[in-house]
Amino acid sequence: MISVNQISKAYGAKKEIPALTSVDFEVSKGELFGLIGPDGSGKTTLFRILTTLILADSGTAAVAGFDVEKDMFKIRNIVGYMPGRFSLYQDLSVRENLEFYATIFNTTIEKNYHLIKDIYVQIEPFANRRAGALSGGMKQKLALCCALIHKPEVLFLDEPTTGVDVVSRKEFWEMLKRLKSEGITILVSTPYMDEAELCDRIALIDKGRILEVATPAALVNTMDSPVWAISTGKVYAAMQLLSSFEGIGEVYPFGESLHAVVDAGFKDTAGLKLRLQKAGIADAEVAIISPTIEDVFMHKMKQAPHA
Amino acid sequence: MTQFKAFIKKEFYHIMRDRKTLLVLIGMPIVQIILFGFALTNEVKNTVLCVADLAKDDMSQALVAEVNASKYFDVKYTIDNVEEADRMLRSGKARMVLVIPKGISYDLRHGHVATLQLITDGTNPNMATTINTYLTSIVRDFRTHHFGKLELPMTIVTIPRMLYNPQLKGEYTFVPGVIAMVLMIICVLMTSVSIVKEKELGNMEMLLVSPTHPLVVILSKAVPYFILSLLLVTIILLMSRFVLHIPIRGNIFLLYGVSGLFIIAALALGLVISTFTNSQQVAMLISLMGMMLPTIMFGGFMFPIENMPLPMQVISNIVPAKWFYYAINDIMIKGLGIEAVLREILILAGFAILFIFISLRKFNLRLA
């Protein structure tokens, strides 16, 4: 449904700031595909290229078989896009905003109400309130409703859940699943690693390069080195110390603890604990954990060339 | 079509709900009409006049009464000798001294030449000339009234007649000027700012990636402002007719037709500006500095273009407001028909086509 071949794009007068470098991936029909990467990794640029808003410097891309450069209007007819910097019309009411977006996408609220129902019922009590007078979270929910009110063949969502509370994020992903079950192909980007696991397949992107494309499960399996979790009250000191130890790769904070990628042959958790305690980290606890997508991401990021 | 309607509806919501801007838009022409009509005028009224009536007879008194009755003069002081006149002017008490010589009745009734002396404070030459003219014409009226037209052989008398605006009312020149200025502000400024606003807020990205053609997005911006502009033209015309009592002599449909043409040209100009910038502030600056100033300077209603040095006169030709002002002046004040303003209509149409062409060429179907 979406195919990206060797797409490169650079900004600046002399194209001195690379945004995307030889990006390749395929998204099949009805797939919920996640683009996971930190801020500034090139996610929005990729979205804009795929939604025909900007042209790539080199490479080709197609959406539903239409070339992003030549078949611009054909693509615009069948895709939906929610930009990251999307804003509502502040002086229009909740209902007027929704009605307007429904109309420009050739549909009505009634026709596609089932697609947005779960989230819309929460803002429905404020249907006549101006969008500008809504709370931040409510605004984002309305924006989601506006983006989802039409039923496109392919839906592009650029960081739709940034700034949304945990409960609403969950509801939003439920909504995406429902859309997917209706046969809509969805490309969604997010900086939240926990959301990655909800996708069918994900692409890890960093500094304009795709690091890996796989299902969340397969991605975790690509991790060839064990990951240990070290919990302590002296996080910073422990991190410094661990980095200097032989046989330990990357060390990074993970929630309230530290994660360390260790050499494959390295098995002695008790030994490490002892070493830490000797060095003054008395409360250190070391445990072997199964790696998460974030661990994979951190690992791949360090291994990637030009990183 | 439903999309087009939805867009127009949305634009009207934007306009109607921004009460302050709407108030400014509607209030501005009203305030300008009132200001220009009653406060800012280059007519000289109620000039303080000092009379040295040396004759003190029925004829001289009748003349003084007539001068005093006019709205242009206010006879505040009377003196008995000419020597005092200098003091009156020097102290600034009076701007003008009218000296009526002894025996004026006798001279007039016996067909002799009667001479009046006017001593005017010439520090402001324009004003001095103006009040001189006023007084001379009052005296002429007085003479005609009392003795009929003098048909002296071998005498060349110029009898100036002011066509279209016999009382030389200032209102006549600025009503078309206010129309031109207001339309320029609404059409150029408001359109460009409202389009750029969509870009700035990021809505344009989403609107571009929709089945709606980008041109529909842009065109729907123009429609509400077109209607609003015609409404304001109507307000100005009604105000000038019923508050300032300026007759609309020409064909009203022709007047609206030319206004419509100018509005289209100005809207297209706003569109051109919006394609050059992504920031509301820049759009506003370009519209105000780049468009409003030339309109005021070269529009012809503030400063006569004939007085400008040649290069300036040439520059004034590329200011659409100038041609609009000429056309409106011809239609509204002179009551001329379409044949008189054909040149202006063609030039305005040319501007409209040029701006539409540029904006279509520059209009970006993508973001960058």
XYZ file of C-alpha atoms in Angstrom:
675
model
C 0.000 0.000 0.000
C 2.870 2.300 0.784
C 6.252 1.723 -0.724
C 9.280 3.876 -0.085
C 12.411 3.336 -2.158
C 15.692 5.050 -1.413
C 14.044 8.312 -0.397
C 16.511 11.063 0.540
C 15.782 14.613 1.506
C 17.964 17.425 2.781
C 17.112 20.948 3.834
C 18.995 24.193 3.632
C 20.123 26.316 0.719
C 22.972 23.943 -0.081
C 21.136 20.827 1.061
C 23.609 20.702 3.897
C 21.143 19.439 6.512
C 20.155 15.852 5.758
C 16.679 14.913 6.984
C 16.268 11.502 5.376
C 18.949 9.250 3.947
C 18.051 6.364 1.616
C 14.880 5.395 3.422
C 13.342 2.084 2.346
C 10.262 0.267 3.603
C 6.961 -1.221 2.546
C 3.601 -1.125 4.281
C 1.027 -3.659 3.173
C -2.705 -3.133 2.927
C -4.590 -3.034 6.195
C -1.410 -2.859 8.229
C -0.916 -0.680 11.291
C 2.650 0.474 10.779
C 4.518 2.465 13.367
C 7.343 4.868 12.743
C 9.298 5.082 15.969
C 12.016 7.580 16.541
C 13.099 10.506 18.679
C 12.388 14.142 17.877
C 14.222 15.338 14.807
C 14.689 11.870 13.376
C 12.896 12.741 10.121
C 9.422 11.371 10.820
C 7.527 14.489 9.816
C 9.623 14.929 6.667
C 8.765 11.394 5.643
C 5.073 12.032 6.292
C 5.138 15.171 4.219
C 6.786 13.387 1.330
C 4.249 10.570 1.442
C 1.306 12.973 1.648
C 2.637 14.872 -1.411
C 3.310 18.028 0.599
C 6.998 18.153 -0.236
C 9.148 16.485 -2.847
C 12.025 14.169 -2.070
C 15.466 14.985 -3.440
C 15.921 11.475 -4.717
C 14.234 8.112 -4.601
C 10.638 7.172 -5.287
C 7.594 6.559 -3.149
C 4.097 5.390 -3.916
C 0.873 5.318 -1.946
C -1.814 2.879 -3.097
C 0.144 2.495 -6.296
C 0.183 6.218 -7.057
C 3.474 8.023 -7.365
C 3.825 10.802 -4.786
C 5.145 13.212 -7.363
C 3.114 12.521 -10.494
C -0.208 11.425 -9.014
C -0.416 14.083 -6.334
C -4.149 14.712 -6.570
C -5.035 11.027 -6.790
C -3.212 10.434 -3.529
C -4.843 13.417 -1.853
C -8.226 11.969 -2.728
C -7.697 8.710 -0.897
C -5.480 9.496 2.064
C -6.078 11.185 5.376
C -3.391 13.128 7.196
C -3.159 14.517 10.649
C -0.124 16.790 10.858
C 1.780 16.945 14.112
C 1.334 20.685 14.211
C -2.352 20.394 13.502
C -4.588 22.978 15.063
C -8.311 23.430 15.165
C -10.180 26.576 14.302
C -10.333 28.215 17.720
C -13.315 30.376 16.873
C -15.425 27.497 15.632
C -17.380 25.288 17.999
C -16.517 21.645 18.545
C -19.325 20.533 16.291
C -18.558 23.133 13.598
C -14.927 22.015 13.482
C -15.946 18.411 13.086
C -18.605 19.245 10.504
C -16.157 21.313 8.501
C -13.551 18.572 8.357
C -16.194 15.967 7.563
C -17.430 18.085 4.654
C -14.057 18.770 3.102
C -13.385 15.052 3.193
C -16.647 14.388 1.374
C -18.429 12.781 4.273
C -20.733 13.580 7.179
C -20.466 13.116 10.929
C -23.460 10.781 10.922
C -21.956 8.501 8.294
C -18.706 7.892 10.129
C -19.826 8.505 13.679
C -18.936 4.946 14.667
C -15.282 5.641 13.894
C -14.929 8.420 16.418
C -17.671 7.536 18.869
C -15.484 6.434 21.794
C -13.550 9.654 21.940
C -16.256 11.964 20.692
C -18.693 11.043 23.473
C -16.208 12.585 25.886
C -16.254 15.951 24.178
C -19.859 15.802 23.037
C -21.119 17.615 26.174
C -19.115 20.593 24.923
C -20.320 20.347 21.324
C -21.328 23.992 21.220
C -18.268 25.317 22.965
C -15.645 27.122 20.916
C -12.598 24.951 20.335
C -10.415 27.701 21.774
C -12.166 27.330 25.127
C -11.430 23.607 25.455
C -8.735 22.202 27.715
C -5.527 20.998 26.067
C -6.425 17.322 26.181
C -9.924 17.973 24.883
C -8.461 19.903 21.980
C -6.266 16.975 21.038
C -9.241 14.617 21.235
C -11.234 16.874 18.969
C -8.290 17.025 16.591
C -8.186 13.237 16.508
C -11.897 13.133 15.781
C -11.421 15.640 12.967
C -8.609 13.577 11.489
C -10.499 10.303 11.782
C -13.958 11.442 10.750
C -13.303 10.431 7.177
C -12.511 6.909 6.179
C -9.535 7.126 3.860
C -7.765 4.179 2.301
C -4.512 5.213 3.926
C -4.263 7.241 7.094
C -1.129 9.175 8.053
C -0.952 10.242 11.683
C 2.057 12.288 12.715
C 2.530 11.983 16.467
C -1.196 11.971 17.184
C -0.833 11.163 20.868
C 1.821 13.673 21.846
C 0.395 15.659 24.718
C -2.517 13.322 25.353
C -3.176 11.727 28.750
C -2.550 8.026 29.261
C -6.209 7.027 29.264
C -6.948 8.869 26.057
C -3.859 7.413 24.426
C -5.192 3.977 25.154
C -8.597 4.879 23.727
C -6.939 6.335 20.711
C -5.094 3.123 19.976
C -8.349 1.241 20.380
C -9.758 3.524 17.730
C -6.833 2.814 15.438
C -7.476 -0.910 15.807
C -11.098 -0.386 14.811
C -10.032 1.615 11.778
C -7.593 -1.125 10.878
C -10.364 -3.708 11.090
C -12.235 -1.640 8.508
C -9.358 -2.240 6.127
C -7.645 1.113 6.498
C -3.880 1.138 6.179
C -2.373 3.289 8.903
C 1.061 4.808 9.169
C 1.525 6.335 12.596
C 4.546 7.964 14.139
C 5.223 8.260 17.828
C 8.065 9.074 20.138
C 6.561 6.711 22.763
C 8.177 3.299 22.697
C 5.320 1.666 24.602
C 2.987 2.480 21.736
C 5.279 0.673 19.340
C 4.167 -2.672 20.695
C 0.615 -1.935 19.597
C 1.648 -1.768 15.934
C 1.693 -4.669 13.497
C 5.141 -3.725 12.363
C 7.441 -0.905 13.260
C 10.324 0.916 11.697
C 12.944 2.379 13.971
C 14.175 5.652 12.596
C 17.030 7.802 13.813
C 18.883 10.705 12.186
C 17.053 10.149 8.941
C 17.931 6.482 8.640
C 15.769 3.424 9.107
C 17.558 1.227 11.641
C 15.270 -1.760 11.505
C 11.858 -2.818 10.200
C 10.156 -5.729 11.940
C 7.206 -6.798 14.064
C 7.560 -5.716 17.687
C 8.144 -9.314 18.742
C 10.725 -9.991 16.064
C 12.436 -6.756 16.815
C 12.929 -7.710 20.434
C 14.354 -11.032 19.250
C 16.948 -9.311 17.114
C 18.613 -8.227 20.343
C 21.682 -10.460 20.487
C 23.054 -9.156 23.745
C 21.410 -9.594 27.136
C 20.025 -6.588 28.946
C 20.428 -6.152 32.684
C 18.500 -3.816 34.879
C 20.384 -2.127 37.702
C 18.311 -0.376 40.312
C 19.908 1.975 42.790
C 19.355 5.270 44.497
C 22.612 6.642 43.079
C 21.655 6.461 39.439
C 24.207 8.892 38.085
C 27.203 7.512 39.968
C 26.222 3.962 39.030
C 25.904 4.943 35.385
C 29.412 6.443 35.358
C 30.823 3.434 37.055
C 29.121 0.879 34.807
C 30.334 2.630 31.674
C 33.903 2.099 32.797
C 33.414 -1.639 33.435
C 34.737 -4.228 31.036
C 32.101 -6.255 29.146
C 29.326 -3.682 29.490
C 28.086 -1.891 26.399
C 25.532 0.874 26.523
C 24.202 2.096 29.838
C 21.160 4.327 29.899
C 18.469 5.352 32.355
C 15.234 3.474 31.994
C 12.458 4.733 34.192
C 13.875 4.815 37.701
C 16.579 2.255 37.057
C 19.433 1.746 34.642
C 19.606 -0.636 31.740
C 22.906 -2.024 30.586
C 23.562 -4.038 27.465
C 26.216 -6.577 28.364
C 28.424 -8.906 26.322
C 26.806 -12.193 25.304
C 29.159 -14.252 27.427
C 28.661 -12.142 30.517
C 26.511 -14.050 33.026
C 27.536 -13.117 36.537
C 24.886 -10.718 37.858
C 25.946 -11.303 41.447
C 29.545 -10.452 40.519
C 28.445 -7.151 39.035
C 26.390 -6.353 42.101
C 29.424 -7.023 44.262
C 31.658 -4.845 42.134
C 29.134 -2.008 42.362
C 28.846 -2.382 46.101
C 32.591 -2.299 46.471
C 32.714 0.898 44.490
C 30.285 2.556 46.885
C 26.872 1.778 45.344
C 25.653 -0.121 48.383
C 22.032 -0.487 47.377
C 22.674 -1.864 43.883
C 20.374 -4.640 42.628
C 21.086 -6.391 39.335
C 18.597 -8.470 37.390
C 18.433 -10.004 33.913
C 15.439 -8.727 31.997
C 13.911 -9.413 28.597
C 14.691 -6.482 26.384
C 11.975 -4.017 25.410
C 11.696 -2.112 22.154
C 13.345 0.837 23.801
C 16.349 -1.320 24.614
C 16.498 -2.451 21.032
C 16.238 1.100 19.871
C 19.032 2.315 22.144
C 21.213 -0.575 21.064
C 20.584 -0.099 17.338
C 21.096 3.619 17.629
C 24.581 3.111 19.104
C 25.496 0.530 16.515
C 24.256 2.502 13.544
C 26.906 4.066 11.322
C 27.278 7.853 11.376
C 25.552 7.896 14.725
C -19.535 22.466 -4.388
C -20.556 21.331 -0.897
C -16.932 21.756 0.079
C -16.886 25.251 -1.357
C -19.991 26.100 0.655
C -18.504 24.620 3.810
C -15.407 26.767 3.337
C -17.409 29.927 2.782
C -19.529 29.169 5.832
C -16.370 28.729 7.871
C -14.939 32.021 6.607
C -18.109 33.837 7.569
C -17.894 32.318 11.042
C -14.314 33.609 11.270
C -15.359 37.089 10.202
C -18.530 37.340 12.237
C -16.986 35.969 15.419
C -13.992 38.239 15.379
C -16.135 41.084 16.679
C -13.325 43.538 17.198
C -11.976 43.222 13.681
C -15.479 43.414 12.258
C -16.154 46.525 14.293
C -12.978 48.117 12.982
C -13.814 47.157 9.422
C -17.293 48.648 9.552
C -16.407 51.497 11.887
C -13.380 52.639 9.908
C -15.239 53.927 6.823
C -17.917 55.504 9.001
C -15.364 57.317 11.133
C -13.386 58.352 8.071
C -16.469 59.750 6.365
C -17.395 61.686 9.486
C -13.845 62.923 10.030
C -13.338 64.031 6.469
C -16.843 65.378 6.216
C -16.890 67.506 9.304
C -13.476 67.858 10.816
C -10.717 67.515 8.286
C -11.481 69.931 5.557
C -9.329 72.187 3.474
C -12.115 74.700 3.187
C -11.572 77.891 5.159
C -14.624 78.743 7.190
C -15.371 81.506 9.694
C -12.397 83.659 8.859
C -12.244 86.504 11.324
C -12.755 89.643 9.302
C -12.215 93.227 10.296
C -14.174 95.884 8.453
C -13.086 99.477 8.035
C -16.305 100.985 6.884
C -15.389 104.546 5.935
C -18.595 105.063 3.994
C -21.113 104.121 6.665
C -24.031 104.342 4.298
C -26.831 101.963 3.328
C -24.828 100.288 0.579
C -21.765 99.627 2.700
C -23.879 98.267 5.532
C -25.719 95.958 3.187
C -22.391 94.655 1.862
C -21.007 94.027 5.354
C -24.227 92.254 6.310
C -23.936 90.012 3.295
C -20.298 89.163 3.997
C -21.111 88.415 7.607
C -24.019 86.207 6.574
C -21.759 83.884 4.607
C -20.341 80.878 6.433
C -16.874 81.797 5.311
C -16.577 85.040 7.209
C -17.227 86.300 10.654
C -17.128 90.075 10.962
C -15.801 90.497 14.464
C -14.151 93.883 14.433
C -14.934 97.221 12.905
C -12.409 100.042 12.763
C -12.704 103.616 11.695
C -9.375 104.304 10.039
C -7.183 102.366 7.719
C -4.106 102.830 9.908
C -5.573 100.511 12.450
C -5.818 97.711 9.895
C -2.129 96.944 10.248
C -2.491 96.552 13.973
C -5.421 94.157 13.564
C -3.478 91.904 11.224
C -0.231 92.118 13.148
C -1.875 91.106 16.391
C -3.515 88.208 14.617
C -6.961 89.281 15.690
C -8.163 89.336 12.111
C -6.974 87.505 9.026
C -8.349 90.006 6.617
C -9.364 93.632 6.583
C -12.013 94.901 4.199
C -11.796 98.623 3.541
C -14.927 100.244 2.149
C -14.086 103.744 0.854
C -16.171 106.828 1.382
C -18.885 107.482 -1.157
C -19.285 103.929 -2.324
C -23.053 104.343 -2.755
C -22.546 107.413 -4.866
C -19.931 105.793 -7.051
C -21.977 102.679 -7.624
C -25.211 104.487 -8.366
C -23.536 106.827 -10.799
C -21.734 104.188 -12.681
C -18.301 105.112 -11.392
C -15.796 102.484 -10.544
C -16.012 101.708 -6.886
C -12.886 100.277 -5.338
C -12.768 98.059 -2.278
C -9.509 97.290 -0.586
C -8.731 93.814 0.775
C -5.774 93.489 3.096
C -5.005 89.884 3.789
C -2.630 88.132 6.137
C -0.464 86.305 3.620
C 1.491 84.067 5.971
C -0.423 81.058 4.713
C -0.559 81.710 0.973
C -3.101 79.002 0.171
C -5.449 80.236 2.790
C -4.973 83.867 1.801
C -5.781 83.079 -1.816
C -8.802 81.068 -0.802
C -10.351 83.707 1.430
C -9.580 86.362 -1.174
C -11.500 84.342 -3.717
C -14.398 83.841 -1.347
C -14.708 87.529 -0.587
C -14.362 88.534 -4.221
C -17.150 86.196 -5.198
C -19.378 87.527 -2.426
C -18.764 91.054 -3.645
C -19.511 89.997 -7.211
C -22.772 88.373 -6.111
C -23.628 91.518 -4.194
C -23.050 93.668 -7.240
C -25.038 91.394 -9.529
C -27.827 91.294 -7.031
C -28.102 95.057 -6.737
C -27.241 96.277 -10.224
C -27.649 93.362 -12.522
C -24.882 92.140 -14.798
C -22.536 94.855 -15.867
C -22.377 94.849 -19.574
C -19.578 97.276 -20.106
C -18.196 97.329 -23.582
C -14.480 96.729 -23.970
C -14.298 95.049 -20.595
C -13.026 91.523 -20.338
C -14.411 89.866 -17.306
C -13.647 86.259 -16.459
C -16.577 84.527 -14.968
C -15.297 81.315 -13.432
C -17.800 78.523 -13.067
C -16.985 75.464 -11.022
C -18.471 72.452 -12.721
C -19.733 69.393 -10.794
C -18.849 70.900 -7.475
C -19.879 74.560 -7.581
C -19.315 75.132 -3.885
C -15.889 73.472 -4.094
C -16.808 71.084 -1.334
C -13.918 69.001 -0.095
C -16.221 66.050 0.551
C -16.498 65.466 -3.166
C -12.912 64.391 -3.534
C -12.525 62.271 -0.477
C -15.619 60.072 -0.621
C -14.236 58.196 -3.641
C -10.871 58.285 -1.869
C -12.273 56.709 1.286
C -13.912 53.995 -0.810
C -10.595 53.219 -2.500
C -8.724 53.149 0.806
C -11.240 50.997 2.668
C -11.463 48.469 -0.155
C -7.691 48.304 -0.289
C -7.466 47.549 3.436
C -10.195 44.938 3.517
C -9.377 43.154 0.319
C -5.598 43.142 0.340
C -4.898 43.047 4.054
C -7.707 40.819 5.257
C -7.415 38.243 2.484
C -3.677 37.881 2.673
C -3.699 37.684 6.464
C -6.500 35.134 6.586
C -4.809 32.856 4.060
C -1.434 33.138 5.735
C -3.103 32.411 9.079
C -4.123 28.978 7.801
C -0.521 28.327 6.855
C 0.837 29.629 10.139
C -1.510 27.534 12.260
C -0.718 24.414 10.261
C -4.246 23.950 8.985
C -3.095 24.407 5.418
C -1.160 21.145 5.599
C -4.283 19.224 6.406
C -6.426 21.131 3.914
C -3.920 20.456 1.140
C -4.027 16.737 1.826
C -7.764 16.495 1.315
C -9.923 15.838 -1.719
C -10.582 19.580 -1.846
C -8.557 21.300 -4.550
C -6.208 23.938 -3.093
C -7.750 26.596 -5.322
C -11.129 26.011 -3.699
C -9.503 26.762 -0.358
C -8.166 30.048 -1.695
C -11.233 31.085 -3.679
C -13.495 30.501 -0.715
C -11.393 33.057 1.151
C -12.173 35.696 -1.449
C -15.954 35.309 -1.520
C -16.788 36.559 1.998
C -14.473 39.526 1.635
C -15.993 40.348 -1.732
C -19.436 40.481 -0.132
C -18.160 42.415 2.878
C -16.489 44.927 0.571
C -19.671 45.555 -1.403
C -21.486 46.041 1.893
C -18.956 48.650 2.943
C -19.196 50.432 -0.402
C -22.942 50.624 0.220
C -22.424 52.008 3.718
C -20.051 54.673 2.420
C -22.380 55.648 -0.421
C -25.364 55.870 1.914
C -23.366 57.946 4.391
C -22.125 60.303 1.718
C -25.613 60.670 0.252
C -27.574 61.175 3.454
C -25.028 62.548 5.904
C -22.811 64.624 3.656
C -25.518 65.279 1.047
C -23.326 64.467 -1.879
C -25.469 63.428 -4.799
C -24.606 60.243 -6.663
C -24.950 61.510 -10.179
C -23.906 58.552 -12.276
C -25.347 55.124 -12.861
C -25.354 53.194 -9.606
C -24.848 49.854 -11.372
C -21.840 51.196 -13.187
C -20.538 52.433 -9.843
C -20.937 48.984 -8.301
C -19.546 47.337 -11.400
C -16.328 49.343 -11.228
C -16.130 48.790 -7.470
C -16.553 45.060 -8.017
C -13.743 45.091 -10.557
C -11.449 46.962 -8.176
C -12.362 44.565 -5.355
C -11.432 41.589 -7.530
C -8.095 43.191 -8.412
C -7.419 43.948 -4.734
C -8.418 40.443 -3.615
C -6.064 38.982 -6.203
C -3.332 41.280 -4.887
C -3.977 39.946 -1.379
C -3.642 36.467 -2.826
C -0.319 37.361 -4.418
C 0.979 38.619 -1.084
C -0.170 35.450 0.662
C 1.837 33.311 -1.743
C 5.020 35.163 -0.840
C 4.983 34.722 2.903
C 4.117 32.266 5.629
C 3.789 34.724 8.461
C 0.823 36.877 9.329
C 3.066 39.693 10.465
C 4.911 39.861 7.171
C 1.638 39.721 5.261
C 0.301 42.571 7.352
C 3.441 44.653 6.892
C 3.509 44.171 3.139
C -0.184 44.990 2.890
C 0.068 48.091 5.021
C 3.398 49.546 3.973
C 3.515 48.211 0.474
C -0.078 48.745 -0.492
C -1.737 51.274 1.796
C 0.974 53.921 1.580
C 1.095 54.032 -2.228
C -2.699 54.080 -2.243
C -2.758 57.131 -0.035
C 0.189 58.854 -1.716
C -0.540 58.042 -5.323
C -4.270 57.475 -5.167
C -4.868 61.038 -6.270
C -7.288 61.963 -3.517
C -4.801 63.175 -0.931
C -2.159 64.747 -3.114
C -2.931 65.814 -6.656
C -0.878 63.694 -9.029
C -0.580 66.637 -11.441
C 1.585 68.407 -8.868
C 4.093 65.590 -8.640
C 7.412 65.448 -10.452
C 7.264 63.395 -13.637
C 8.870 60.196 -12.263
C 6.308 60.153 -9.458
C 3.518 60.623 -11.956
C 4.795 57.633 -13.884
C 4.953 55.553 -10.698
C 1.403 56.523 -9.840
C 0.222 54.632 -12.905
C 0.956 51.296 -11.287
C -1.244 52.072 -8.316
C -4.636 50.475 -9.007
C -6.352 52.776 -6.519
C -5.540 55.768 -8.695
C -7.521 54.401 -11.631
C -10.334 53.349 -9.371
C -10.421 56.809 -7.843
C -10.551 58.431 -11.271
C -13.365 56.156 -12.403
C -15.438 56.601 -9.240
C -14.919 60.342 -9.379
C -16.141 60.425 -12.978
C -19.165 58.259 -12.301
C -20.227 59.443 -8.887
C -19.413 63.143 -8.910
C -19.470 64.022 -12.604
C -22.223 61.596 -13.520
C -20.395 60.347 -16.602
C -21.296 57.137 -18.389
C -19.325 54.015 -19.118
C -17.688 55.529 -22.232
C -15.885 58.064 -20.044
C -14.366 55.490 -17.743
C -13.641 52.789 -20.304
C -9.893 53.369 -20.025
C -9.983 53.021 -16.229
C -12.138 49.891 -16.470
C -9.717 48.287 -18.912
C -6.709 49.163 -16.761
C -8.380 47.792 -13.614
C -9.339 44.631 -15.486
C -5.727 44.371 -16.626
C -4.518 44.638 -13.023
C -7.016 41.987 -11.917
C -5.920 39.579 -14.639
C -2.237 40.240 -13.930
C -2.600 39.634 -10.179
C -4.692 36.507 -10.690
C -2.109 35.241 -13.157
C 0.793 35.886 -10.750
C -1.009 34.310 -7.815
C -1.876 31.218 -9.842
C 1.688 30.935 -11.053
C 3.100 31.443 -7.583
C 0.491 29.380 -5.794
C 2.096 26.344 -4.307
C 0.202 23.093 -4.518
C 2.705 21.692 -2.060
C 4.181 23.102 1.110
C 7.530 24.041 -0.333
